[in-house]
XYZ file of N, CA and C in Angstrom:
501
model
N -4.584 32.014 48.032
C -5.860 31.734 47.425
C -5.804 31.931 45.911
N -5.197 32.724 45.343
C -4.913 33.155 43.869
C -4.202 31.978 43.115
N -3.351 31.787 43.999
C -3.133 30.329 43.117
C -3.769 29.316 42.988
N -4.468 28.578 44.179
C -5.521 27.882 44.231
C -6.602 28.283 42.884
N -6.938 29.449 43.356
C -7.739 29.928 41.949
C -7.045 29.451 40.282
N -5.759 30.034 40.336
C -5.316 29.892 39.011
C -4.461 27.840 38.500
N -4.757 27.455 39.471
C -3.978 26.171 39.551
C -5.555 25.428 38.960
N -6.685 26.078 39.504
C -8.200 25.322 39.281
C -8.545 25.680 37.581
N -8.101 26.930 37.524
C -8.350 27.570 36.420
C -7.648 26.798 35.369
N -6.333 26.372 35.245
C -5.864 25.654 34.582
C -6.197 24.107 34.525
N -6.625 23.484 35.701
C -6.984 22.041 35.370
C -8.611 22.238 34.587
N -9.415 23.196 34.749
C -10.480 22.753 33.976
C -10.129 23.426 32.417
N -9.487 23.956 32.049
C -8.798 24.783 30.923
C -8.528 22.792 30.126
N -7.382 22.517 30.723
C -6.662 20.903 30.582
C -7.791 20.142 30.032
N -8.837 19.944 31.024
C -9.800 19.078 30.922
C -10.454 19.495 29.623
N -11.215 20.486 29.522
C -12.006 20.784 28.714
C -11.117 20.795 27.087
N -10.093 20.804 27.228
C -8.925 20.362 25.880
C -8.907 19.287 26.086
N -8.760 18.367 26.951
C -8.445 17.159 26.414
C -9.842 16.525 25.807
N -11.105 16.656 26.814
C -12.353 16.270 26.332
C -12.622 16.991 24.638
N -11.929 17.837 24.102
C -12.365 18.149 22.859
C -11.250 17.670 21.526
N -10.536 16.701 22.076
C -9.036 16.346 21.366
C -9.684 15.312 20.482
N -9.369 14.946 19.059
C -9.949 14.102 18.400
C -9.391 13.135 18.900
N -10.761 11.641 18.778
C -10.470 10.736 18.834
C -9.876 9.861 17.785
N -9.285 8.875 18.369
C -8.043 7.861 17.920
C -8.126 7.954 16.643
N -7.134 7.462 15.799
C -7.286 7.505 14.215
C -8.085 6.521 13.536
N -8.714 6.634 12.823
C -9.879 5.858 12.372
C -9.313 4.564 12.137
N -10.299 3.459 12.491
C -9.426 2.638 12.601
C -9.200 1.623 10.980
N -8.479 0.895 10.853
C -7.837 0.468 10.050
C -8.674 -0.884 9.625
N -8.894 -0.800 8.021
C -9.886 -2.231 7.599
C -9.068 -2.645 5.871
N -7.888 -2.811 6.565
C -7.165 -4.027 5.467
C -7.412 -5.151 4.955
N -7.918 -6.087 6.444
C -8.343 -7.552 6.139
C -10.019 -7.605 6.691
N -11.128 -8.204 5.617
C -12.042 -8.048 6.067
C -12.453 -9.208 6.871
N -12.749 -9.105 7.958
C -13.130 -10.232 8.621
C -14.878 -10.936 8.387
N -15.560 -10.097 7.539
C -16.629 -10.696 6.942
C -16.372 -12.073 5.696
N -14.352 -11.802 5.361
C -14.562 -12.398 3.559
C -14.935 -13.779 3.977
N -15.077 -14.703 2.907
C -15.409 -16.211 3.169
C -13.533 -16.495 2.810
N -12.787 -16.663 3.538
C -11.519 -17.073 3.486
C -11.210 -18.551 2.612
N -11.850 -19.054 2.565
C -11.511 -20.248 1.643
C -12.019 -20.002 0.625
N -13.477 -19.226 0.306
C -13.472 -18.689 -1.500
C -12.667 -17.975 -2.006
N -11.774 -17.061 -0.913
C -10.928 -15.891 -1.551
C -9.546 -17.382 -1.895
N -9.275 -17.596 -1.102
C -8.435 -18.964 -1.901
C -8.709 -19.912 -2.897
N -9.687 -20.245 -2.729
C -9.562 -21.119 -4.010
C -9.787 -20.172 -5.543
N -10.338 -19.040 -5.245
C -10.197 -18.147 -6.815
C -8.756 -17.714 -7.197
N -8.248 -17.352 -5.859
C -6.918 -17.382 -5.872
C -5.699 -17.935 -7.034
N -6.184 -19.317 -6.129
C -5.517 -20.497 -6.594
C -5.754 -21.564 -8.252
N -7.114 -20.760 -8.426
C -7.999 -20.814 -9.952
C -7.041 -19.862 -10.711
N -6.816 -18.522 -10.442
C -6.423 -18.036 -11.030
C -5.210 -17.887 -11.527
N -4.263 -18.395 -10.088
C -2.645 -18.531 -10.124
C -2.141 -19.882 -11.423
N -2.999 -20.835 -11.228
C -2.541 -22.119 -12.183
C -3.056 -21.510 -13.342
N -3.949 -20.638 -13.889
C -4.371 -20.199 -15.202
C -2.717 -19.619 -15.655
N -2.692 -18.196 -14.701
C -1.481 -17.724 -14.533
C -0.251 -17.972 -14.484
N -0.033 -19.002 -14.303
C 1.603 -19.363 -14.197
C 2.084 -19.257 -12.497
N 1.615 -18.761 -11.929
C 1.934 -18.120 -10.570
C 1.731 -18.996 -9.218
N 1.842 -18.519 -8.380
C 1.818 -18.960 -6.920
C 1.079 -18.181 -6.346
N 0.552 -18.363 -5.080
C -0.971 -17.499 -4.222
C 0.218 -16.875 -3.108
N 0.156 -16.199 -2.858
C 0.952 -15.443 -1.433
C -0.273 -14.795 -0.726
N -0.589 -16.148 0.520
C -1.405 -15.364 1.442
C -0.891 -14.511 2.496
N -1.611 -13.305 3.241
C -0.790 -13.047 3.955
C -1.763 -12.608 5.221
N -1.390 -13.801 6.407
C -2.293 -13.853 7.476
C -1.992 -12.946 8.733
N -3.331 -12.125 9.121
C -2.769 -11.179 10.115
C -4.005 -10.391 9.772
N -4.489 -9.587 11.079
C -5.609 -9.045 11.548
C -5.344 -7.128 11.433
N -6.989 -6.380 11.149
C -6.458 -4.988 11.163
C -6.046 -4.104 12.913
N -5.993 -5.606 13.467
C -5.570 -5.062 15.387
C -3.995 -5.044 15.178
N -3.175 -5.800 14.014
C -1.824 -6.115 14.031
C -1.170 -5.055 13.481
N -0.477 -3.994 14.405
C 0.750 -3.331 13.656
C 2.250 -3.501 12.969
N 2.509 -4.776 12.781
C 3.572 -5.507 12.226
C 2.617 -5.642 10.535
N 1.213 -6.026 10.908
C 0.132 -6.088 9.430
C 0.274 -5.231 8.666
N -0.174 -4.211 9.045
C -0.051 -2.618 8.807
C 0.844 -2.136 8.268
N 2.135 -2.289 8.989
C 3.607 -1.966 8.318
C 3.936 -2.649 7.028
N 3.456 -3.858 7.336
C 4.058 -5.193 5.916
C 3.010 -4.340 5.007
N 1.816 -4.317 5.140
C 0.861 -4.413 3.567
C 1.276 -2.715 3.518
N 1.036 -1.616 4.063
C 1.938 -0.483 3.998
C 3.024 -0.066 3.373
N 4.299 -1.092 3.284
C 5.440 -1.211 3.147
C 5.216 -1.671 1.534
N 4.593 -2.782 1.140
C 3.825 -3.126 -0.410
C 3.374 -2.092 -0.775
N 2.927 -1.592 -0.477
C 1.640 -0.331 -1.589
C 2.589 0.656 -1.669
N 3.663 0.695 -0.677
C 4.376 2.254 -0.900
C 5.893 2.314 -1.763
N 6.213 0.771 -2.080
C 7.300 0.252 -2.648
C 6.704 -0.124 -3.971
N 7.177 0.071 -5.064
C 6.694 -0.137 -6.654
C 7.279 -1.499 -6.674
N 8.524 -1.703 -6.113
C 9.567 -2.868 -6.512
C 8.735 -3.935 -5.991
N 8.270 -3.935 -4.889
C 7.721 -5.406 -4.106
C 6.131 -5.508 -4.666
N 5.343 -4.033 -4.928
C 4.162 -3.994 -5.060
C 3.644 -4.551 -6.854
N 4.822 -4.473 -7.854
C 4.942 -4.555 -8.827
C 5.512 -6.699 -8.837
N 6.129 -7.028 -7.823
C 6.590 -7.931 -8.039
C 6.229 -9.630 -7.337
N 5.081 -8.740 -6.627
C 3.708 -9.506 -5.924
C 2.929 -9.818 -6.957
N 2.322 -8.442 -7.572
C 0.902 -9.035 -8.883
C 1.856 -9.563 -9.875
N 3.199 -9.251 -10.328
C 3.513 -10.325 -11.286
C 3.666 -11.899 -10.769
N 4.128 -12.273 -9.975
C 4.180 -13.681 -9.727
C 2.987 -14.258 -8.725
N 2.843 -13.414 -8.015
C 1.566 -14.386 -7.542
C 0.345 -13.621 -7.519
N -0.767 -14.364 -6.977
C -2.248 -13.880 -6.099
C -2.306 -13.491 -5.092
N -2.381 -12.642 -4.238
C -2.560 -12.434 -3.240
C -3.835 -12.569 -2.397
N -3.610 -13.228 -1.640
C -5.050 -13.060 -0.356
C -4.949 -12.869 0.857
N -5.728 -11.808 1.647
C -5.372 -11.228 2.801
C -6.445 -12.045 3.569
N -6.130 -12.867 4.321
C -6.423 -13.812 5.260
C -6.735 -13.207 6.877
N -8.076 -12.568 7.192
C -8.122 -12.308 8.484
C -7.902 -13.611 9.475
N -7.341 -13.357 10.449
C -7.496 -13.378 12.040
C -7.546 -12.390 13.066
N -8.903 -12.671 13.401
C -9.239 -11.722 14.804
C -9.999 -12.422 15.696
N -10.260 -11.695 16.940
C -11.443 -11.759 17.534
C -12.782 -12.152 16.937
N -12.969 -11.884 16.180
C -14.335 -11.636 15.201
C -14.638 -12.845 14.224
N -13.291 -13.348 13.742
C -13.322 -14.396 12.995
C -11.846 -14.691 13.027
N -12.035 -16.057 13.721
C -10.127 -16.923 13.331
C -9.886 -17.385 12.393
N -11.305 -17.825 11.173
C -10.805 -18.834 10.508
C -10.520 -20.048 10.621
N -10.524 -20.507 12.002
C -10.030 -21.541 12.350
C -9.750 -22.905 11.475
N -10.801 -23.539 10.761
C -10.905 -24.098 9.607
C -10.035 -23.983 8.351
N -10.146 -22.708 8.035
C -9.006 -22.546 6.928
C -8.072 -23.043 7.773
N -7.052 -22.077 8.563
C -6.021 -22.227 8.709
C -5.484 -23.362 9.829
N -6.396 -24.625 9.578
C -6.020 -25.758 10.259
C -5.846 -26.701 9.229
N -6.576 -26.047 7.816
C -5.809 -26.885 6.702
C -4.834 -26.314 6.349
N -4.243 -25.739 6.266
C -2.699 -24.827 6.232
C -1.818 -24.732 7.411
N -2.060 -25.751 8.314
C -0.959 -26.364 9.078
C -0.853 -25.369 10.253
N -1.982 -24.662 10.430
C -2.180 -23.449 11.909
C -0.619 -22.637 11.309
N -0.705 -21.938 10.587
C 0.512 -20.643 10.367
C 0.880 -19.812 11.329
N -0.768 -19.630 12.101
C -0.311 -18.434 13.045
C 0.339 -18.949 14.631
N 0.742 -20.589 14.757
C 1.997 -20.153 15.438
C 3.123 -19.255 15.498
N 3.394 -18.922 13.931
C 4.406 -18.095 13.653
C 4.581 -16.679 14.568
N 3.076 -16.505 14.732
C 2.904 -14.822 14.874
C 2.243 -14.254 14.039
N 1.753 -12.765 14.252
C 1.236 -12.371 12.831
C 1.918 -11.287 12.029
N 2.302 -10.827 10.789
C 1.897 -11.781 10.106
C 2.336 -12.619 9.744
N 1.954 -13.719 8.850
C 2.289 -15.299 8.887
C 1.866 -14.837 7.240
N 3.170 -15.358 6.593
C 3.133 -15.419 5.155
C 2.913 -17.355 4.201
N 2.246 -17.355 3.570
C 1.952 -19.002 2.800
C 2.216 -18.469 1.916
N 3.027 -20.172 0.821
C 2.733 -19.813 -0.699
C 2.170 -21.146 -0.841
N 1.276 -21.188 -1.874
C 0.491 -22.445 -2.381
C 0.821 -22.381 -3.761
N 0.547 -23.403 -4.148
C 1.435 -23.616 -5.406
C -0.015 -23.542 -6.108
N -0.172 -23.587 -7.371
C -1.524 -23.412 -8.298
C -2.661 -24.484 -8.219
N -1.962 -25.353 -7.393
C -2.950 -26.351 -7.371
C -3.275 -26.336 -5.422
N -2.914 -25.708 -5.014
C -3.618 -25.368 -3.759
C -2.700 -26.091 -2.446
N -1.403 -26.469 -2.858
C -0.404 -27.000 -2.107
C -0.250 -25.974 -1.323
N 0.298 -26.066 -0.102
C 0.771 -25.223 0.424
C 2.295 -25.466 0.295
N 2.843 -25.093 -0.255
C 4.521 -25.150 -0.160
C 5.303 -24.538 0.637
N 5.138 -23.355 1.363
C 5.977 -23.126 2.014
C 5.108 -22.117 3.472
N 5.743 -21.672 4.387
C 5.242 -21.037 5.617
C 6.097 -20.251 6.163
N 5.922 -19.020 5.799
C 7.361 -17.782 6.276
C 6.849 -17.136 7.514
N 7.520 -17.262 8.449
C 7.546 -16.650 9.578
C 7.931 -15.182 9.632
N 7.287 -14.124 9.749
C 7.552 -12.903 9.173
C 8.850 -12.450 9.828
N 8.798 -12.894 11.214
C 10.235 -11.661 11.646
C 11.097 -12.008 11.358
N 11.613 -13.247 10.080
C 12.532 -13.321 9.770
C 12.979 -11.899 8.569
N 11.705 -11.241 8.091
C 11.768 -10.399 7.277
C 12.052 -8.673 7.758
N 12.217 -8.765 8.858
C 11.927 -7.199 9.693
C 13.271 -6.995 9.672
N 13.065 -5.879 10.048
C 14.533 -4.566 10.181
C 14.224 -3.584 10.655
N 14.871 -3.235 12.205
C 14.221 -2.116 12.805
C 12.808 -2.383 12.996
N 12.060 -0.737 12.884
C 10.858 -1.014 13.141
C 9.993 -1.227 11.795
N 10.384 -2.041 10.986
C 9.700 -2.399 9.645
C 9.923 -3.556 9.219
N 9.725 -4.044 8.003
C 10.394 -5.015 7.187
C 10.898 -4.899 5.957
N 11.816 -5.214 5.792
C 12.992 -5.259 4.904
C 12.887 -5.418 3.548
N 12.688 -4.728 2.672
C 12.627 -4.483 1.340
C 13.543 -5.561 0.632
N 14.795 -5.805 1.025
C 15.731 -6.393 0.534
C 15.257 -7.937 0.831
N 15.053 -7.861 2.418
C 14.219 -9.223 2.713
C 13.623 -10.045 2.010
N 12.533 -9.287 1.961
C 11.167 -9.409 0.849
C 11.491 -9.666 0.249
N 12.049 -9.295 -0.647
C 12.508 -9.652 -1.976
C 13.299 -10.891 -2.104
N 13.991 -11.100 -1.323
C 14.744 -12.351 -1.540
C 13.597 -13.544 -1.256
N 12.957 -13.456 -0.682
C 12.035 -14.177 -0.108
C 11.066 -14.816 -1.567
N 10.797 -13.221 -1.589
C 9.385 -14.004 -2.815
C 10.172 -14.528 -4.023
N 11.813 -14.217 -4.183
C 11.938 -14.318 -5.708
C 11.993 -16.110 -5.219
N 12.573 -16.699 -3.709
C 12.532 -17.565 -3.738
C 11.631 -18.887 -3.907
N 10.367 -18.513 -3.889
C 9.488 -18.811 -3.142
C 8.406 -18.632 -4.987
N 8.353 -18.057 -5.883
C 7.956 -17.843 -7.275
C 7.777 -19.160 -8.089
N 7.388 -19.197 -9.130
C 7.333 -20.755 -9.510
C 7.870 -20.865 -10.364
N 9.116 -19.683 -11.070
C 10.261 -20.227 -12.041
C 11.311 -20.871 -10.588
N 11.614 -20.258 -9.945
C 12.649 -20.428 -8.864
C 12.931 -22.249 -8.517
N 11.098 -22.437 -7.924
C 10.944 -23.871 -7.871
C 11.043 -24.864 -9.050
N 11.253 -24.707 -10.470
C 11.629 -25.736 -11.384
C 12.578 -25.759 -11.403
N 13.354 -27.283 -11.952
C 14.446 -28.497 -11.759
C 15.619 -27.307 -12.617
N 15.151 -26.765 -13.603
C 16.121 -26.582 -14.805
C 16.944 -24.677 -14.068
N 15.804 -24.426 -12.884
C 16.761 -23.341 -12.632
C 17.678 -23.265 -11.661
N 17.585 -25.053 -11.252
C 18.462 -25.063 -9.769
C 19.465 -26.059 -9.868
N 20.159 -25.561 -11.287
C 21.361 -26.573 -11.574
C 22.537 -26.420 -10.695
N 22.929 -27.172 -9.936
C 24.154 -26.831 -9.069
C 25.435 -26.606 -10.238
């Protein structure tokens, strides 16, 4: 009977800890799914041709932990985070539940076949030039610094003129 007792004693001990355990980590609001997604582009893209630059959208929802890691991986790296605002605009492009966008990103050629996230560059005049499929950029459980980098220097709008791609 004593154990019975002390076996009871411990499951409501359990219970009453787990019922007082904080809940989940607050959750995460990177991409707003309220923005108007095509105004955040076209200021973007206003601003990139003033600029010299290219728009690097980067599509993917705050439910996506591959999202998380990538824009994470930017803010905590000087090299990539420094080498984003110099060459391009950035716009964080929700897809969720809540809002797909659908519209935008059916003029941008549906990206999120790719998966998320799904990287665009548009050129200053609102081209879309290119469509990076992210896991080409991962390593382990992240993405690749070195990646990245090769990526955007490719993808920049000195890279794309005639005079820097002399064979």
């Amino acid at each position: 009977m004593k154990k019975i007792i002390i076996l009871f004693a411990a499951l409501l001990v359990s219970a009453a800890t787990f019922a007082q355990a904080p809940a989940t980590k607050e959750a995460v609001h990177i991409y707003n799914p309220k923005a108007n997604a095509q105004a955040d582009i076209d200021a973007a893209v206003a601003k990139a041709k003033k600029e010299g630059k290219h728009v690097f959208i980067q599509v993917g929802g705050n439910w996506c932990i591959w999202c998380i890691r990538f824009h994470d991986l930017v803010n905590a790296t000087p090299e990539l985070k420094n080498y984003l605002n110099d060459n391009y605009e950035t716009v964080l492009l929700n897809w969720s539940p809540e809002n797909k966008n659908e519209a935008v990103l059916k003029k941008l050629s549906y990206p999120g076949r790719f998966g998320f996230p799904v990287f665009l560059i548009l050129d200053g005049n609102g081209k879309l030039i290119h469509t990076q499929n992210s896991e080409y950029l991962e390593e382990g459980n992240g993405h690749s610094v070195k990646k990245i980098m090769a990526f955007l220097k490719n993808w920049n709008v000195g890279a794309l003129k005639p005079e820097n791609n002399k064979s």
